[in-house]
Short mmCIF file of C-alpha atoms and ligand atoms in Angstrom, two decimals:
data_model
loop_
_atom_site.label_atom_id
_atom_site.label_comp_id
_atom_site.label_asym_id
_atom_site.label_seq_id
_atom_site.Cartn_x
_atom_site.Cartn_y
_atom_site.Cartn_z
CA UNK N 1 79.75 100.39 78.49
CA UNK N 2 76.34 100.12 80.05
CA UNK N 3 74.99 96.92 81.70
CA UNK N 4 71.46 95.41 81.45
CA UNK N 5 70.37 93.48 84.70
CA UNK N 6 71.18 90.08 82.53
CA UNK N 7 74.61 91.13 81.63
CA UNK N 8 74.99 91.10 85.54
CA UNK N 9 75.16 88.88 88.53
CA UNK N 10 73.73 89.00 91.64
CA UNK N 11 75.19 92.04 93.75
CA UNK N 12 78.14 90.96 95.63
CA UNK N 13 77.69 91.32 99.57
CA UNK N 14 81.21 90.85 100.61
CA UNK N 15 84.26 92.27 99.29
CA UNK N 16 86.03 90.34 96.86
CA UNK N 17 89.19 89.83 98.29
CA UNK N 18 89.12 89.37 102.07
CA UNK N 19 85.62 88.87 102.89
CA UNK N 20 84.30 91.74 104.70
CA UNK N 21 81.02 93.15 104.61
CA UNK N 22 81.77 96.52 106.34
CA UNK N 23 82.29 98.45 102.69
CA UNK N 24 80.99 102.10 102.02
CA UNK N 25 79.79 103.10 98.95
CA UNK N 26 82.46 105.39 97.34
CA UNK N 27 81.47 106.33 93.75
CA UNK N 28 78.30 105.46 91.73
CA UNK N 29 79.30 103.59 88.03
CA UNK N 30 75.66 103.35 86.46
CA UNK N 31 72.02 103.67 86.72
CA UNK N 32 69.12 101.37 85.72
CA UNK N 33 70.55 99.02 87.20
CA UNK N 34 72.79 100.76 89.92
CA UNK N 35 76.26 99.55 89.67
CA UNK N 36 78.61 101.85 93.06
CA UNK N 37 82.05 101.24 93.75
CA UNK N 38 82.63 100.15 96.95
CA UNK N 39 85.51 100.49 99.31
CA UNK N 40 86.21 97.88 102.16
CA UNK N 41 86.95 99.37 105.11
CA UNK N 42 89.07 96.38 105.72
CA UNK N 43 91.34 95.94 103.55
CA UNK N 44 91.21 98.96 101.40
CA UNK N 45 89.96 97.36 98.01
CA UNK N 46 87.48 99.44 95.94
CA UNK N 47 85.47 96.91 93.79
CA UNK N 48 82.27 97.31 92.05
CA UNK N 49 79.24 96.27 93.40
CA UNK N 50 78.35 93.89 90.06
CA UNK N 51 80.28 92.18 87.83
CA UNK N 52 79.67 90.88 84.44
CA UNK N 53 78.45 87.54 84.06
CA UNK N 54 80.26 84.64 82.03
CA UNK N 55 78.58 85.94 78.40
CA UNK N 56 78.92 89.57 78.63
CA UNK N 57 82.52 88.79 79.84
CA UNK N 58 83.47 86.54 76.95
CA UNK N 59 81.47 89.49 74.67
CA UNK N 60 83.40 92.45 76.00
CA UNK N 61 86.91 90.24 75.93
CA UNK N 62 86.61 88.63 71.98
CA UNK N 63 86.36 92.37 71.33
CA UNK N 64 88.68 93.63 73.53
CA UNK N 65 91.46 91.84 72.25
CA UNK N 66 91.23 92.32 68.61
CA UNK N 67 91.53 96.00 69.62
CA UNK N 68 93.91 97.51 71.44
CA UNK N 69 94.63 95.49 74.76
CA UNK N 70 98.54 94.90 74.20
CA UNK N 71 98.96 98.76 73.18
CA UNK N 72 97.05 100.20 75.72
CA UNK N 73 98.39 98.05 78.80
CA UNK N 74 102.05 99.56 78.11
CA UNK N 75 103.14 100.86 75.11
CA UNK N 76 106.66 99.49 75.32
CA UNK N 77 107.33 95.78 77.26
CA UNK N 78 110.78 96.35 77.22
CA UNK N 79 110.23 99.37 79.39
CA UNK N 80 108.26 97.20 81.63
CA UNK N 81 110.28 94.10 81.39
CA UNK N 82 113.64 96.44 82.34
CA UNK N 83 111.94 97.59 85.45
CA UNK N 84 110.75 94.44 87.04
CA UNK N 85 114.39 92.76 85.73
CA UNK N 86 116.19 95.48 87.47
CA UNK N 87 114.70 94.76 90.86
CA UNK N 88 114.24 90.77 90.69
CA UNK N 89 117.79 90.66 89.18
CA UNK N 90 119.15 91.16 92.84
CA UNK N 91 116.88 88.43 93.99
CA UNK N 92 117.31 85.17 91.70
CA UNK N 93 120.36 84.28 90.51
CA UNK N 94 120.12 80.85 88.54
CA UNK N 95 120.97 78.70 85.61
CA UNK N 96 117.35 77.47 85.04
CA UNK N 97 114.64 79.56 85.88
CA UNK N 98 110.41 79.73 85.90
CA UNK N 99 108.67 82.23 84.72
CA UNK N 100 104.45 82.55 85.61
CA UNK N 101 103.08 85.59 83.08
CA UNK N 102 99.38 86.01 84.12
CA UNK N 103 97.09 87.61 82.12
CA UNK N 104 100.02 88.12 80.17
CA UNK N 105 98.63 88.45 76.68
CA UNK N 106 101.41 87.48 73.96
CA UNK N 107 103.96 87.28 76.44
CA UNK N 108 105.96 90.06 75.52
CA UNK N 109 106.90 91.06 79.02
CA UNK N 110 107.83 87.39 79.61
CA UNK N 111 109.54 86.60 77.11
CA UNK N 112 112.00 90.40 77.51
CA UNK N 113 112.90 89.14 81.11
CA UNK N 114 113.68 85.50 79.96
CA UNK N 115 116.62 87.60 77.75
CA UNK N 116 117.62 89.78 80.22
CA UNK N 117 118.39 86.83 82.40
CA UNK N 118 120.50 84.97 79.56
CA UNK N 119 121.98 87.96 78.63
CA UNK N 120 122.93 87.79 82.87
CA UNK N 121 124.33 84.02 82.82
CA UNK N 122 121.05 81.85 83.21
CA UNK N 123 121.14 78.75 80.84
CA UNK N 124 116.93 78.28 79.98
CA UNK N 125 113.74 79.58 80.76
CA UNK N 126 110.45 78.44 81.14
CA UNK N 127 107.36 80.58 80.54
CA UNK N 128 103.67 79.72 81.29
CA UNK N 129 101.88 82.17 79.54
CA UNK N 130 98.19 82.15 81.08
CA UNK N 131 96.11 84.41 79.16
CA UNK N 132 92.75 83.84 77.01
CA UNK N 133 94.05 85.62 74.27
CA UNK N 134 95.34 83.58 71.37
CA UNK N 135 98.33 86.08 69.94
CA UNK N 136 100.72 84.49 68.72
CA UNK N 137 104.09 84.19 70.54
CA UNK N 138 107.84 83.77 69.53
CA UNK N 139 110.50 83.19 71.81
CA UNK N 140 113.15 84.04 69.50
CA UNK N 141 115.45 81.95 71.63
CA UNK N 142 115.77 78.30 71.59
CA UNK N 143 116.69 78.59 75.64
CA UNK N 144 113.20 79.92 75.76
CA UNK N 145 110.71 77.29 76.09
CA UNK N 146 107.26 78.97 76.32
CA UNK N 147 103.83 77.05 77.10
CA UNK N 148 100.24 78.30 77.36
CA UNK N 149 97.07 77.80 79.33
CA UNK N 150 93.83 79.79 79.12
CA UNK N 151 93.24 79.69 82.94
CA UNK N 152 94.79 79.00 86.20
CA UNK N 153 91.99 75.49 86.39
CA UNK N 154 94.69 73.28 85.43
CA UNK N 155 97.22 70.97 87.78
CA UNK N 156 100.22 72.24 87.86
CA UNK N 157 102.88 70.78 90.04
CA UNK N 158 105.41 73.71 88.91
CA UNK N 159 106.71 76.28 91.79
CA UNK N 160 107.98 79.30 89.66
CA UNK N 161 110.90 81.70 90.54
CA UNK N 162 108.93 84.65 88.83
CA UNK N 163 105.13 85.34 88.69
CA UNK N 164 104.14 88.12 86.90
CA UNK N 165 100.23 89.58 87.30
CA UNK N 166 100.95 93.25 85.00
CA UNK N 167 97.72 94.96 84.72
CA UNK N 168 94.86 91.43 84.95
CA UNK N 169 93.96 91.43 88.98
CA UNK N 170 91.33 94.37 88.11
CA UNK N 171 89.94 92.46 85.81
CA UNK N 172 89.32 89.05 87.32
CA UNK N 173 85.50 88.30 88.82
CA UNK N 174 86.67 86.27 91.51
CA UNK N 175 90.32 88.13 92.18
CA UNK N 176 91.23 86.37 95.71
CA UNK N 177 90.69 82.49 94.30
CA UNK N 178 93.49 83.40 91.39
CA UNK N 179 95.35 85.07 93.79
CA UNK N 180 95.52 82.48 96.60
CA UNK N 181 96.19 79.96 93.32
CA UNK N 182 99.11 82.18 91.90
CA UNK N 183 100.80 82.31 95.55
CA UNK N 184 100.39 78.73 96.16
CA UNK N 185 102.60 78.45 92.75
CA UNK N 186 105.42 80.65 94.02
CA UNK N 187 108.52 79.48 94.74
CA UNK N 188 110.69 79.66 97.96
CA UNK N 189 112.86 82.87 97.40
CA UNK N 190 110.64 83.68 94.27
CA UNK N 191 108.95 87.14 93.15
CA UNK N 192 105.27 88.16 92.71
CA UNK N 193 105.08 91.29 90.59
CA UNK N 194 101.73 92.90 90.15
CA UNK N 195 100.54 95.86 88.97
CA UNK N 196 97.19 97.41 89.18
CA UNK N 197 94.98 100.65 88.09
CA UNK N 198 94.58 103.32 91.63
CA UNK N 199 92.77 105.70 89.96
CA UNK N 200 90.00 106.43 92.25
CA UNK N 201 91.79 109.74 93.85
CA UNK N 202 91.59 110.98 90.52
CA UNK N 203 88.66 110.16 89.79
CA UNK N 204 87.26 111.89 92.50
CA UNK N 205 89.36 115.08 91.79
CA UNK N 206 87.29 114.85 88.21
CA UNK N 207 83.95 114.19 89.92
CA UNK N 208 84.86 117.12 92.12
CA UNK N 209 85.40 119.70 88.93
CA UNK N 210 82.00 117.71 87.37
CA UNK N 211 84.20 116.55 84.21
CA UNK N 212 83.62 112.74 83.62
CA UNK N 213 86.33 110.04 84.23
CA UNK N 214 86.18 106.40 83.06
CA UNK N 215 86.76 103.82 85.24
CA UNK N 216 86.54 101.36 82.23
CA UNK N 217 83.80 99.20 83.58
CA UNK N 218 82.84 96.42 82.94
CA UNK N 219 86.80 95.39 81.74
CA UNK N 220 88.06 97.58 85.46
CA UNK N 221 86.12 95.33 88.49
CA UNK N 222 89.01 96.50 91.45
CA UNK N 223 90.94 99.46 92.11
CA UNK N 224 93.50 98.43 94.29
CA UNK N 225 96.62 101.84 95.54
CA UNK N 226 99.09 101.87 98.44
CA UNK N 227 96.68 101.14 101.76
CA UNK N 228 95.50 97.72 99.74
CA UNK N 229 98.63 96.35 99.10
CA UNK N 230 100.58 97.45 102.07
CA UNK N 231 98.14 95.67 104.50
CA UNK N 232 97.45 92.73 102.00
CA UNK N 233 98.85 89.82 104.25
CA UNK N 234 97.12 91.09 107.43
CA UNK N 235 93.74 91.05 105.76
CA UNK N 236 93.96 88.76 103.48
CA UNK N 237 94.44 84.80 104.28
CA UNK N 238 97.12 83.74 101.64
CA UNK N 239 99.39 80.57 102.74
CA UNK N 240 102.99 80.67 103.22
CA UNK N 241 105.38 83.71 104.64
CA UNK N 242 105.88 86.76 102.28
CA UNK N 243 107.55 90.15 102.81
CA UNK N 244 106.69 92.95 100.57
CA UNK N 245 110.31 93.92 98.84
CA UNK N 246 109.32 97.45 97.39
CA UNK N 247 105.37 99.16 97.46
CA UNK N 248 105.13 102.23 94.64
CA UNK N 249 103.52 104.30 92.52
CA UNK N 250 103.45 101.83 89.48
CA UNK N 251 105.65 102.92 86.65
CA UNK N 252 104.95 105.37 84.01
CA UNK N 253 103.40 103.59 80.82
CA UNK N 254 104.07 105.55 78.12
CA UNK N 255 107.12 107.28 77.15
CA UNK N 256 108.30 110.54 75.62
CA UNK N 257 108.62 109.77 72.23
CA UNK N 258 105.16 108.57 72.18
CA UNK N 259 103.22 110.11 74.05
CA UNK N 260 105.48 113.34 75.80
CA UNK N 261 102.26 115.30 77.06
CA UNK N 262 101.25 112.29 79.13
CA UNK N 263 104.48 111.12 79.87
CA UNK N 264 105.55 114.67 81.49
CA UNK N 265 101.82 114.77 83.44
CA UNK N 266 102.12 111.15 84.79
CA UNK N 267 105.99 111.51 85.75
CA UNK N 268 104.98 115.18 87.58
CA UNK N 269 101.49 113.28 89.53
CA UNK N 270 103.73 109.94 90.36
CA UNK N 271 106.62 111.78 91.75
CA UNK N 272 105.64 112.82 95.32
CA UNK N 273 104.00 109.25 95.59
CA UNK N 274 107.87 108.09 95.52
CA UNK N 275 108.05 110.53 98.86
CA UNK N 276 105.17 110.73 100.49
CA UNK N 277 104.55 106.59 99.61
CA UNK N 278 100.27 105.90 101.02
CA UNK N 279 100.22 109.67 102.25
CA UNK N 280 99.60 110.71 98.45
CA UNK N 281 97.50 109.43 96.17
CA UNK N 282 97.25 110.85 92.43
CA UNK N 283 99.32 108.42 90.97
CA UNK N 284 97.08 106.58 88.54
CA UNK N 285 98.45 102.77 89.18
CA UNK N 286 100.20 100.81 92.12
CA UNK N 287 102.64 97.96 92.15
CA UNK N 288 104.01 95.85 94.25
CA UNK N 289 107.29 93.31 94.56
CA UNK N 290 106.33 90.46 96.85
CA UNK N 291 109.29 87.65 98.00
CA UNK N 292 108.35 84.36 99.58
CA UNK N 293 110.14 83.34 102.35
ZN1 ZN T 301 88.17 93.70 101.78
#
């Protein structure tokens, strides 16, 4: 999609997340106006140098959703929901237990962890879904309670045991506010999950062989791999004491049944990312399991 100079704001003269203004200009997104991607030589984001103002973004999102936004961000939740269970499990162990889904759409990732953990023992869940999409959502489970908010603007006095950010903080205009909001909301002993697009690599291999690539701009704002999210908490100012649990290429999306060409080619690119960890970087997404101390 191209943007006009009053789909835009103002260029952005500091990265997005920490603050910096020592960034380098990486990969050019448009013309007419000129829209680059730009690293930070800080903390390792790559963000684009414009972002969609308030109409284009409600424009692009009222169509986004009535598309295909739940079946392209993963084709199966339970896949999804399985993973992060299988590493939080080990973490949390309670009867009653809060669950943050941002960005979360109809709260099918949610709502397949809130069974996993009855199915373990725990007596209720709470979900907060925050998403501006309005799919929807059943539970399924009367020990499921599930509420809904369109945006992180409302007082909450809540700490949650879970927070969940699956494939939104590339999207988000202003990512470190949300991000400094969803931290501030997690719990002693609880887990931040996020996920996030690191497709730049590739996209320069393409650039390289002159075949096109797209970053899915204006919807894709960040691209955030390994070197971002391993340094996060020295470059970024986020209250409270954290320890990053496990740092990886983010899991495959699709699987074989649906998709087995690009299931095969994404397990075969993500593998040496599981050896080599921020040494390699063709892995197509990034994710991170974060514990407050
Ligand atoms: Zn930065």
């Amino acid at each position: 999609m191209h943007l006009g100079e009053n789909d835009l704001t103002s260029p952005m003269l500091e990265c997005p997340f920490c603050g910096s203004k020592d960034r380098k200009n990486i990969i050019e997104l448009q013309k007419n106006p000129i829209v680059n991607l730009l690293q930070c030589n800080r903390c390792f984001a790559i963000s684009a140098s414009r972002v969609p103002n308030n109409e284009t973004l409600r424009k692009y999102y009222s169509n986004y959703y009535t598309t295909s936004h739940l079946n392209v961000t993963i084709n199966n939740p339970n896949r999804l929901a399985g993973h992060i269970f299988k590493y939080i499990n080990k973490c949390i162990n309670k009867d009653h237990i809060n669950i943050l889904d941002f960005g979360g759409g109809d709260g099918g990732i949610a709502i397949a962890i809130a069974k996993m953990f009855l199915e373990h023992g725990s007596k209720s869940v709470n979900i907060l879904l925050i998403d501006y999409s309005e799919c929807p959502t059943y539970t399924g489970d009367s020990r499921i309670c599930i509420s809904k908010a369109s945006n992180l603007n409302i007082a909450i006095d809540s700490k949650y045991d879970i927070i969940i950010a699956s494939s939104i903080i590339e999207h988000l205009v202003d990512p470190i506010s949300d991000l400094k909001q969803l931290f501030s909301m997690l719990d002693m002993g609880g887990i931040f999950y996020a996920r996030t697009p690191y497709v730049i690599p590739i996209m320069k291999i393409f650039l390289r062989l002159n075949r096109y690539f797209d970053f899915t701009y204006p919807g894709h704002l960040h691209d955030l791999g390994s070197k971002f999210w391993n340094n996060f908490f020295d470059n970024v100012s986020i209250d409270g004491e954290y320890t990053i649990l496990r740092s990886r290429p983010s899991i495959v999306e699709t699987s074989l049944d649906q998709d087995a060409l690009r299931t095969i080619l994404a397990y075969i690119l993500k593998l040496p990312g599981h050896v080599f960890h921020e040494y390699y970087n063709i892995v197509g997404g990034w994710e991170v399991f974060i514990i407050r101390n």
